[in-house]
Amino acid sequence: MSLPTVDPGEGVYEDPLDLMDEIDALKKEKDATLLAHFYIDGDIQDVADFTGDSLKLARDAVKVETSTIVFSGVHFMAESTKILSPEKTVLLPDLHAGCSLADSCQYEDLLQFQEKLRAEGRDFETVAYINTSAKVKSLCDWIVTSGNAREIIDRVPADKEILFVPDQHLGRYLQEVTGRQMILWPGSCMVHEIFSVQDLLRAKKNNPGSIVLAHPECPHSILEVSDFIGGTEKLRQYVMSIKEPGTFLIATEANMIHPLEKSAPQHNYLPVPGIMASSGETCACNRCPHMALNTLQKVRDCLKYGKPEIEWQPYFDKARDVLERSLLQ
């Protein structure tokens, strides 16, 4: 259980245990299912019906039988859930919960770049990381998560070039592991960009025998000194496979430690420090500010009042085709 905090959006302290009980009651009353990403606060994960990475939650969402889905995550995740389950009411605790990666690749910019490549005679397919808006997905041939990216890249015909958007670090990693050259969009995740190699090496030295786990969204300099690289679900499966107690240094969003501790409590988990680009100071800033907008109070309120709701948009139909082909087939 994390330390109680005052939600700045609410201004009034409410006991987390009371809120969790209220959420459980509201889920039954409102015929709702709560999904929570691994990067969400541990208290919300504990009261959720499903937790996981983007791929697992996308697949979980289509199996939900309740009339309402509350997605505790960020906007593109709730959008994808609505697209794959159009008959459901899909709620997001805070509509301002966005994504720096999604922001780095806008619809008009991608469309213009695709048209430029086609004008040059380039024959390519566009592969997008799931951290993109539905409008951007409607321009793409494939959608990948960190959990299925290698599999999807193998499905792109060998005679086609690959335009990979928006995460340059994940794209560069996929180039290495698949041998496919790609045209890389210059986007990156604000959380994974800030990890400090020097502080990681210092932490490794201070914890002899420790194992570094990194998400492939991390810069190449971090991946070079990591012992195991994988998406969030693969990281969880990896620590579960090691029975002998050990120490793991975690180079991804710090809330990921919560599901790791639940799945393999025999280990010790330490977050890798980040470094603030503005000042060069080391900080414990490897938290996604967008994910942090999800609070127990906001989960309770969106269940109680049935909003904010993800509304169907005209471009969702096209995005649905690529999402179903990429994630469900």
C-alpha positions as a Markdown table, in Angstrom:
| # | Residue | x | y | z |
|---|---|---|---|---|
| 1 | Met | 0.0 | 0.0 | 0.0 |
| 2 | Ser | 1.5 | 3.4 | -1.0 |
| 3 | Leu | 1.5 | 6.3 | 1.4 |
| 4 | Pro | -1.8 | 8.2 | 1.4 |
| 5 | Thr | -1.7 | 11.5 | -0.5 |
| 6 | Val | -4.0 | 14.4 | -1.1 |
| 7 | Asp | -5.2 | 14.4 | -4.7 |
| 8 | Pro | -4.4 | 17.9 | -6.0 |
| 9 | Gly | -7.4 | 17.6 | -8.2 |
| 10 | Glu | -9.8 | 17.0 | -5.3 |
| 11 | Gly | -8.2 | 19.0 | -2.5 |
| 12 | Val | -9.7 | 16.8 | 0.2 |
| 13 | Tyr | -8.0 | 13.7 | 1.7 |
| 14 | Glu | -10.0 | 10.5 | 1.5 |
| 15 | Asp | -8.8 | 7.2 | 3.0 |
| 16 | Pro | -7.6 | 4.9 | 0.2 |
| 17 | Leu | -9.1 | 1.8 | 1.8 |
| 18 | Asp | -12.5 | 3.5 | 1.9 |
| 19 | Leu | -12.2 | 4.5 | -1.7 |
| 20 | Met | -11.3 | 1.0 | -2.8 |
| 21 | Asp | -14.4 | -0.4 | -1.0 |
| 22 | Glu | -16.5 | 2.3 | -2.7 |
| 23 | Ile | -15.0 | 1.4 | -6.1 |
| 24 | Asp | -15.8 | -2.3 | -5.6 |
| 25 | Ala | -19.4 | -1.4 | -4.7 |
| 26 | Leu | -19.8 | 0.9 | -7.7 |
| 27 | Lys | -18.4 | -1.6 | -10.1 |
| 28 | Lys | -21.3 | -4.0 | -9.1 |
| 29 | Glu | -23.9 | -1.2 | -9.1 |
| 30 | Lys | -22.9 | 0.2 | -12.5 |
| 31 | Asp | -22.2 | -3.1 | -14.2 |
| 32 | Ala | -18.6 | -2.0 | -14.8 |
| 33 | Thr | -15.1 | -3.6 | -15.1 |
| 34 | Leu | -11.9 | -1.8 | -14.2 |
| 35 | Leu | -8.8 | -2.3 | -16.2 |
| 36 | Ala | -5.5 | -0.8 | -14.9 |
| 37 | His | -2.1 | -0.6 | -16.7 |
| 38 | Phe | 1.1 | -1.7 | -14.9 |
| 39 | Tyr | 2.2 | 1.9 | -14.8 |
| 40 | Ile | -0.8 | 3.0 | -12.7 |
| 41 | Asp | -0.5 | 3.5 | -8.9 |
| 42 | Gly | -0.5 | 0.2 | -7.0 |
| 43 | Asp | -3.7 | 0.9 | -5.1 |
| 44 | Ile | -5.6 | 1.2 | -8.3 |
| 45 | Gln | -4.0 | -2.0 | -9.6 |
| 46 | Asp | -5.1 | -3.8 | -6.4 |
| 47 | Val | -8.8 | -2.9 | -7.0 |
| 48 | Ala | -8.8 | -3.6 | -10.7 |
| 49 | Asp | -10.4 | -6.6 | -12.4 |
| 50 | Phe | -7.6 | -6.8 | -15.0 |
| 51 | Thr | -4.0 | -5.5 | -14.9 |
| 52 | Gly | -1.3 | -5.8 | -17.5 |
| 53 | Asp | 0.5 | -4.2 | -20.4 |
| 54 | Ser | -1.1 | -2.7 | -23.5 |
| 55 | Leu | -1.3 | -6.0 | -25.4 |
| 56 | Lys | -2.8 | -8.0 | -22.5 |
| 57 | Leu | -5.3 | -5.3 | -21.6 |
| 58 | Ala | -6.4 | -4.9 | -25.3 |
| 59 | Arg | -7.2 | -8.6 | -25.4 |
| 60 | Asp | -8.8 | -8.6 | -21.9 |
| 61 | Ala | -11.1 | -5.7 | -22.9 |
| 62 | Val | -12.8 | -7.6 | -25.7 |
| 63 | Lys | -13.7 | -10.4 | -23.3 |
| 64 | Val | -15.4 | -8.1 | -20.8 |
| 65 | Glu | -19.1 | -8.9 | -20.3 |
| 66 | Thr | -20.1 | -5.8 | -18.4 |
| 67 | Ser | -21.7 | -2.9 | -20.2 |
| 68 | Thr | -19.1 | -0.4 | -19.0 |
| 69 | Ile | -15.3 | -0.5 | -19.0 |
| 70 | Val | -13.2 | 1.9 | -16.9 |
| 71 | Phe | -9.7 | 2.1 | -18.3 |
| 72 | Ser | -7.2 | 3.4 | -15.7 |
| 73 | Gly | -4.4 | 4.3 | -18.1 |
| 74 | Val | -3.9 | 7.0 | -20.7 |
| 75 | His | -6.1 | 8.3 | -23.6 |
| 76 | Phe | -4.8 | 6.1 | -26.4 |
| 77 | Met | -5.5 | 3.0 | -24.4 |
| 78 | Ala | -9.1 | 3.9 | -23.6 |
| 79 | Glu | -9.5 | 4.9 | -27.3 |
| 80 | Ser | -8.3 | 1.5 | -28.4 |
| 81 | Thr | -10.6 | -0.2 | -26.0 |
| 82 | Lys | -13.6 | 1.7 | -27.4 |
| 83 | Ile | -12.5 | 0.9 | -31.0 |
| 84 | Leu | -12.3 | -2.8 | -30.2 |
| 85 | Ser | -15.5 | -2.8 | -28.1 |
| 86 | Pro | -17.8 | -0.2 | -29.7 |
| 87 | Glu | -20.9 | -1.5 | -28.0 |
| 88 | Lys | -19.4 | -0.8 | -24.5 |
| 89 | Thr | -19.4 | 2.5 | -22.6 |
| 90 | Val | -15.7 | 3.2 | -22.1 |
| 91 | Leu | -14.6 | 5.7 | -19.3 |
| 92 | Leu | -11.2 | 7.2 | -18.6 |
| 93 | Pro | -10.7 | 8.7 | -15.2 |
| 94 | Asp | -9.0 | 11.8 | -16.6 |
| 95 | Leu | -9.2 | 12.9 | -20.3 |
| 96 | His | -5.9 | 14.8 | -19.8 |
| 97 | Ala | -4.0 | 11.6 | -19.3 |
| 98 | Gly | -2.1 | 11.7 | -22.6 |
| 99 | Cys | 1.2 | 10.3 | -23.8 |
| 100 | Ser | 4.4 | 12.1 | -24.9 |
| 101 | Leu | 5.0 | 9.4 | -27.5 |
| 102 | Ala | 1.5 | 9.9 | -29.0 |
| 103 | Asp | 2.1 | 13.6 | -29.0 |
| 104 | Ser | 5.3 | 13.3 | -30.9 |
| 105 | Cys | 3.5 | 11.9 | -34.0 |
| 106 | Gln | 0.6 | 14.0 | -35.2 |
| 107 | Tyr | -1.8 | 12.9 | -37.9 |
| 108 | Glu | -1.1 | 15.7 | -40.4 |
| 109 | Asp | 2.7 | 15.3 | -39.9 |
| 110 | Leu | 2.6 | 11.5 | -40.6 |
| 111 | Leu | 0.3 | 11.9 | -43.6 |
| 112 | Gln | 2.6 | 14.5 | -45.1 |
| 113 | Phe | 5.7 | 12.3 | -44.5 |
| 114 | Gln | 4.0 | 9.3 | -46.0 |
| 115 | Glu | 3.0 | 11.2 | -49.1 |
| 116 | Lys | 6.6 | 12.5 | -49.4 |
| 117 | Leu | 8.0 | 8.9 | -49.3 |
| 118 | Arg | 5.4 | 7.7 | -51.9 |
| 119 | Ala | 6.3 | 10.6 | -54.2 |
| 120 | Glu | 9.9 | 9.4 | -54.0 |
| 121 | Gly | 8.8 | 6.0 | -55.1 |
| 122 | Arg | 9.3 | 4.3 | -51.8 |
| 123 | Asp | 7.3 | 1.1 | -51.3 |
| 124 | Phe | 6.7 | 0.8 | -47.5 |
| 125 | Glu | 4.3 | -0.3 | -44.8 |
| 126 | Thr | 3.8 | 1.8 | -41.7 |
| 127 | Val | 4.1 | 0.1 | -38.4 |
| 128 | Ala | 3.0 | 2.1 | -35.3 |
| 129 | Tyr | 3.7 | 1.5 | -31.7 |
| 130 | Ile | 0.3 | 1.4 | -29.9 |
| 131 | Asn | 1.3 | 4.6 | -28.1 |
| 132 | Thr | -0.4 | 6.7 | -30.9 |
| 133 | Ser | -3.7 | 8.3 | -31.3 |
| 134 | Ala | -6.5 | 6.5 | -33.1 |
| 135 | Lys | -6.3 | 9.1 | -35.9 |
| 136 | Val | -2.7 | 8.1 | -36.5 |
| 137 | Lys | -3.5 | 4.4 | -36.3 |
| 138 | Ser | -6.0 | 5.0 | -39.2 |
| 139 | Leu | -2.9 | 5.8 | -41.4 |
| 140 | Cys | -1.0 | 2.6 | -40.4 |
| 141 | Asp | -0.7 | -1.0 | -41.7 |
| 142 | Trp | 0.2 | -2.6 | -38.4 |
| 143 | Ile | 0.1 | -1.7 | -34.7 |
| 144 | Val | 2.6 | -3.2 | -32.3 |
| 145 | Thr | 3.1 | -3.3 | -28.5 |
| 146 | Ser | 6.4 | -4.1 | -26.9 |
| 147 | Gly | 5.0 | -7.6 | -26.3 |
| 148 | Asn | 4.2 | -8.5 | -29.9 |
| 149 | Ala | 6.5 | -6.2 | -31.9 |
| 150 | Arg | 8.9 | -8.9 | -33.2 |
| 151 | Glu | 6.1 | -11.1 | -34.3 |
| 152 | Ile | 4.4 | -8.3 | -36.2 |
| 153 | Ile | 7.7 | -7.1 | -37.9 |
| 154 | Asp | 8.1 | -10.7 | -39.2 |
| 155 | Arg | 4.7 | -10.3 | -40.9 |
| 156 | Val | 5.7 | -7.3 | -43.0 |
| 157 | Pro | 6.6 | -8.6 | -46.5 |
| 158 | Ala | 10.4 | -8.7 | -47.0 |
| 159 | Asp | 10.2 | -6.6 | -50.2 |
| 160 | Lys | 8.6 | -3.7 | -48.3 |
| 161 | Glu | 10.4 | -1.0 | -46.4 |
| 162 | Ile | 9.2 | -0.3 | -42.9 |
| 163 | Leu | 8.3 | 3.2 | -41.6 |
| 164 | Phe | 8.3 | 2.8 | -37.8 |
| 165 | Val | 6.5 | 5.4 | -35.7 |
| 166 | Pro | 6.7 | 7.1 | -33.2 |
| 167 | Asp | 9.4 | 5.6 | -30.9 |
| 168 | Gln | 12.9 | 5.7 | -32.3 |
| 169 | His | 14.4 | 3.7 | -29.5 |
| 170 | Leu | 12.0 | 0.8 | -29.8 |
| 171 | Gly | 12.4 | 1.0 | -33.6 |
| 172 | Arg | 16.2 | 0.9 | -33.2 |
| 173 | Tyr | 16.0 | -2.1 | -30.9 |
| 174 | Leu | 13.7 | -3.9 | -33.3 |
| 175 | Gln | 16.1 | -3.3 | -36.1 |
| 176 | Glu | 18.8 | -5.1 | -34.1 |
| 177 | Val | 16.7 | -8.1 | -33.1 |
| 178 | Thr | 14.9 | -8.6 | -36.4 |
| 179 | Gly | 17.6 | -7.5 | -38.9 |
| 180 | Arg | 15.0 | -5.4 | -40.7 |
| 181 | Gln | 16.1 | -1.8 | -41.6 |
| 182 | Met | 13.5 | 0.8 | -40.8 |
| 183 | Ile | 12.7 | 4.5 | -41.4 |
| 184 | Leu | 12.5 | 5.7 | -37.9 |
| 185 | Trp | 10.2 | 8.5 | -36.7 |
| 186 | Pro | 12.1 | 10.8 | -34.2 |
| 187 | Gly | 9.8 | 10.3 | -31.2 |
| 188 | Ser | 10.6 | 9.1 | -27.7 |
| 189 | Cys | 8.9 | 8.5 | -24.3 |
| 190 | Met | 9.6 | 11.2 | -21.7 |
| 191 | Val | 9.8 | 8.6 | -18.9 |
| 192 | His | 12.3 | 6.3 | -20.6 |
| 193 | Glu | 14.5 | 9.2 | -22.0 |
| 194 | Ile | 15.6 | 10.4 | -18.6 |
| 195 | Phe | 17.4 | 7.3 | -17.2 |
| 196 | Ser | 20.9 | 8.1 | -16.3 |
| 197 | Val | 23.6 | 5.6 | -17.4 |
| 198 | Gln | 26.1 | 6.8 | -14.8 |
| 199 | Asp | 23.5 | 6.4 | -12.0 |
| 200 | Leu | 22.5 | 3.0 | -13.4 |
| 201 | Leu | 26.2 | 1.8 | -13.3 |
| 202 | Arg | 26.6 | 3.2 | -9.9 |
| 203 | Ala | 23.5 | 1.4 | -8.6 |
| 204 | Lys | 24.8 | -1.8 | -10.2 |
| 205 | Lys | 28.2 | -1.4 | -8.5 |
| 206 | Asn | 26.5 | -0.7 | -5.1 |
| 207 | Asn | 24.3 | -3.8 | -5.5 |
| 208 | Pro | 26.8 | -6.6 | -6.5 |
| 209 | Gly | 25.1 | -9.4 | -8.5 |
| 210 | Ser | 22.0 | -7.2 | -9.3 |
| 211 | Ile | 20.3 | -7.7 | -12.7 |
| 212 | Val | 19.2 | -4.7 | -14.8 |
| 213 | Leu | 15.8 | -5.0 | -16.5 |
| 214 | Ala | 15.0 | -2.4 | -19.2 |
| 215 | His | 12.1 | -1.6 | -21.4 |
| 216 | Pro | 13.0 | -1.4 | -25.1 |
| 217 | Glu | 11.7 | 2.2 | -25.1 |
| 218 | Cys | 14.9 | 3.2 | -23.2 |
| 219 | Pro | 17.7 | 4.8 | -25.2 |
| 220 | His | 20.4 | 2.6 | -26.7 |
| 221 | Ser | 22.9 | 3.6 | -24.0 |
| 222 | Ile | 20.7 | 2.1 | -21.3 |
| 223 | Leu | 19.9 | -1.1 | -23.3 |
| 224 | Glu | 23.7 | -1.7 | -23.8 |
| 225 | Val | 24.3 | -2.1 | -20.1 |
| 226 | Ser | 21.0 | -4.0 | -19.4 |
| 227 | Asp | 20.9 | -7.7 | -18.6 |
| 228 | Phe | 17.3 | -8.4 | -19.8 |
| 229 | Ile | 15.2 | -6.3 | -22.2 |
| 230 | Gly | 11.5 | -6.7 | -22.7 |
| 231 | Gly | 8.0 | -5.2 | -22.5 |
| 232 | Thr | 6.3 | -5.0 | -19.1 |
| 233 | Glu | 4.7 | -8.5 | -19.3 |
| 234 | Lys | 8.0 | -10.1 | -20.3 |
| 235 | Leu | 9.8 | -8.4 | -17.4 |
| 236 | Arg | 7.2 | -9.8 | -15.1 |
| 237 | Gln | 7.5 | -13.3 | -16.5 |
| 238 | Tyr | 11.3 | -13.1 | -16.3 |
| 239 | Val | 11.4 | -12.3 | -12.5 |
| 240 | Met | 8.9 | -15.1 | -11.9 |
| 241 | Ser | 11.2 | -17.6 | -13.6 |
| 242 | Ile | 14.0 | -16.9 | -11.2 |
| 243 | Lys | 13.3 | -18.6 | -7.9 |
| 244 | Glu | 16.6 | -17.7 | -6.0 |
| 245 | Pro | 16.1 | -14.3 | -4.3 |
| 246 | Gly | 18.0 | -11.5 | -6.1 |
| 247 | Thr | 18.1 | -7.8 | -6.7 |
| 248 | Phe | 16.7 | -6.2 | -9.8 |
| 249 | Leu | 17.3 | -2.7 | -11.1 |
| 250 | Ile | 14.2 | -1.5 | -13.0 |
| 251 | Ala | 14.6 | 0.8 | -15.9 |
| 252 | Thr | 11.0 | 1.6 | -16.7 |
| 253 | Glu | 8.1 | 3.4 | -15.1 |
| 254 | Ala | 8.6 | 3.0 | -11.3 |
| 255 | Asn | 5.0 | 1.8 | -10.7 |
| 256 | Met | 6.0 | -1.4 | -12.6 |
| 257 | Ile | 7.7 | -2.5 | -9.3 |
| 258 | His | 4.2 | -3.1 | -7.8 |
| 259 | Pro | 3.2 | -6.0 | -10.1 |
| 260 | Leu | 6.8 | -7.4 | -9.9 |
| 261 | Glu | 6.6 | -7.5 | -6.1 |
| 262 | Lys | 3.2 | -9.2 | -6.3 |
| 263 | Ser | 4.3 | -11.7 | -8.9 |
| 264 | Ala | 7.8 | -12.5 | -7.4 |
| 265 | Pro | 8.0 | -11.2 | -3.8 |
| 266 | Gln | 11.2 | -13.1 | -3.1 |
| 267 | His | 13.2 | -10.4 | -4.9 |
| 268 | Asn | 14.3 | -6.9 | -4.1 |
| 269 | Tyr | 13.5 | -4.3 | -6.7 |
| 270 | Leu | 15.1 | -0.9 | -7.1 |
| 271 | Pro | 14.1 | 1.9 | -9.5 |
| 272 | Val | 16.9 | 3.2 | -11.8 |
| 273 | Pro | 17.3 | 6.9 | -11.2 |
| 274 | Gly | 16.6 | 9.4 | -13.9 |
| 275 | Ile | 18.4 | 12.6 | -14.7 |
| 276 | Met | 16.8 | 16.0 | -15.3 |
| 277 | Ala | 17.8 | 17.4 | -18.7 |
| 278 | Ser | 17.2 | 21.0 | -17.6 |
| 279 | Ser | 19.6 | 20.9 | -14.6 |
| 280 | Gly | 21.6 | 17.6 | -15.0 |
| 281 | Glu | 20.5 | 16.6 | -11.5 |
| 282 | Thr | 19.6 | 13.0 | -10.6 |
| 283 | Cys | 16.0 | 12.6 | -9.6 |
| 284 | Ala | 13.4 | 9.9 | -8.9 |
| 285 | Cys | 11.5 | 11.3 | -11.9 |
| 286 | Asn | 10.9 | 8.0 | -13.7 |
| 287 | Arg | 7.2 | 8.3 | -13.2 |
| 288 | Cys | 4.8 | 9.1 | -16.0 |
| 289 | Pro | 3.0 | 12.3 | -15.2 |
| 290 | His | 0.1 | 11.3 | -17.5 |
| 291 | Met | -0.4 | 7.9 | -15.7 |
| 292 | Ala | -0.2 | 9.8 | -12.4 |
| 293 | Leu | -3.4 | 11.7 | -13.3 |
| 294 | Asn | -5.2 | 8.4 | -12.5 |
| 295 | Thr | -6.2 | 8.5 | -8.8 |
| 296 | Leu | -8.6 | 6.4 | -6.7 |
| 297 | Gln | -10.8 | 9.5 | -6.4 |
| 298 | Lys | -11.0 | 9.9 | -10.1 |
| 299 | Val | -11.7 | 6.2 | -10.7 |
| 300 | Arg | -14.5 | 6.4 | -8.1 |
| 301 | Asp | -16.0 | 9.6 | -9.6 |
| 302 | Cys | -16.0 | 8.3 | -13.2 |
| 303 | Leu | -17.8 | 5.2 | -12.0 |
| 304 | Lys | -20.2 | 7.3 | -10.0 |
| 305 | Tyr | -21.1 | 9.8 | -12.7 |
| 306 | Gly | -20.4 | 7.9 | -15.9 |
| 307 | Lys | -17.9 | 10.3 | -17.3 |
| 308 | Pro | -15.5 | 11.3 | -18.9 |
| 309 | Glu | -16.5 | 8.9 | -21.7 |
| 310 | Ile | -14.6 | 8.0 | -24.9 |
| 311 | Glu | -17.0 | 8.9 | -27.7 |
| 312 | Trp | -17.0 | 7.1 | -31.1 |
| 313 | Gln | -15.2 | 9.1 | -33.8 |
| 314 | Pro | -15.5 | 8.7 | -37.7 |
| 315 | Tyr | -11.9 | 7.5 | -38.1 |
| 316 | Phe | -12.3 | 4.7 | -35.5 |
| 317 | Asp | -13.6 | 2.4 | -38.2 |
| 318 | Lys | -10.3 | 2.4 | -40.1 |
| 319 | Ala | -8.3 | 2.2 | -36.9 |
| 320 | Arg | -10.4 | -0.8 | -35.9 |
| 321 | Asp | -9.3 | -2.8 | -38.9 |
| 322 | Val | -5.6 | -2.4 | -38.1 |
| 323 | Leu | -6.0 | -3.0 | -34.4 |
| 324 | Glu | -8.0 | -6.2 | -34.8 |
| 325 | Arg | -5.5 | -7.5 | -37.4 |
| 326 | Ser | -2.5 | -6.6 | -35.3 |
| 327 | Leu | -3.6 | -7.4 | -31.7 |
| 328 | Leu | -6.4 | -10.0 | -32.0 |
| 329 | Gln | -5.4 | -12.2 | -34.9 |
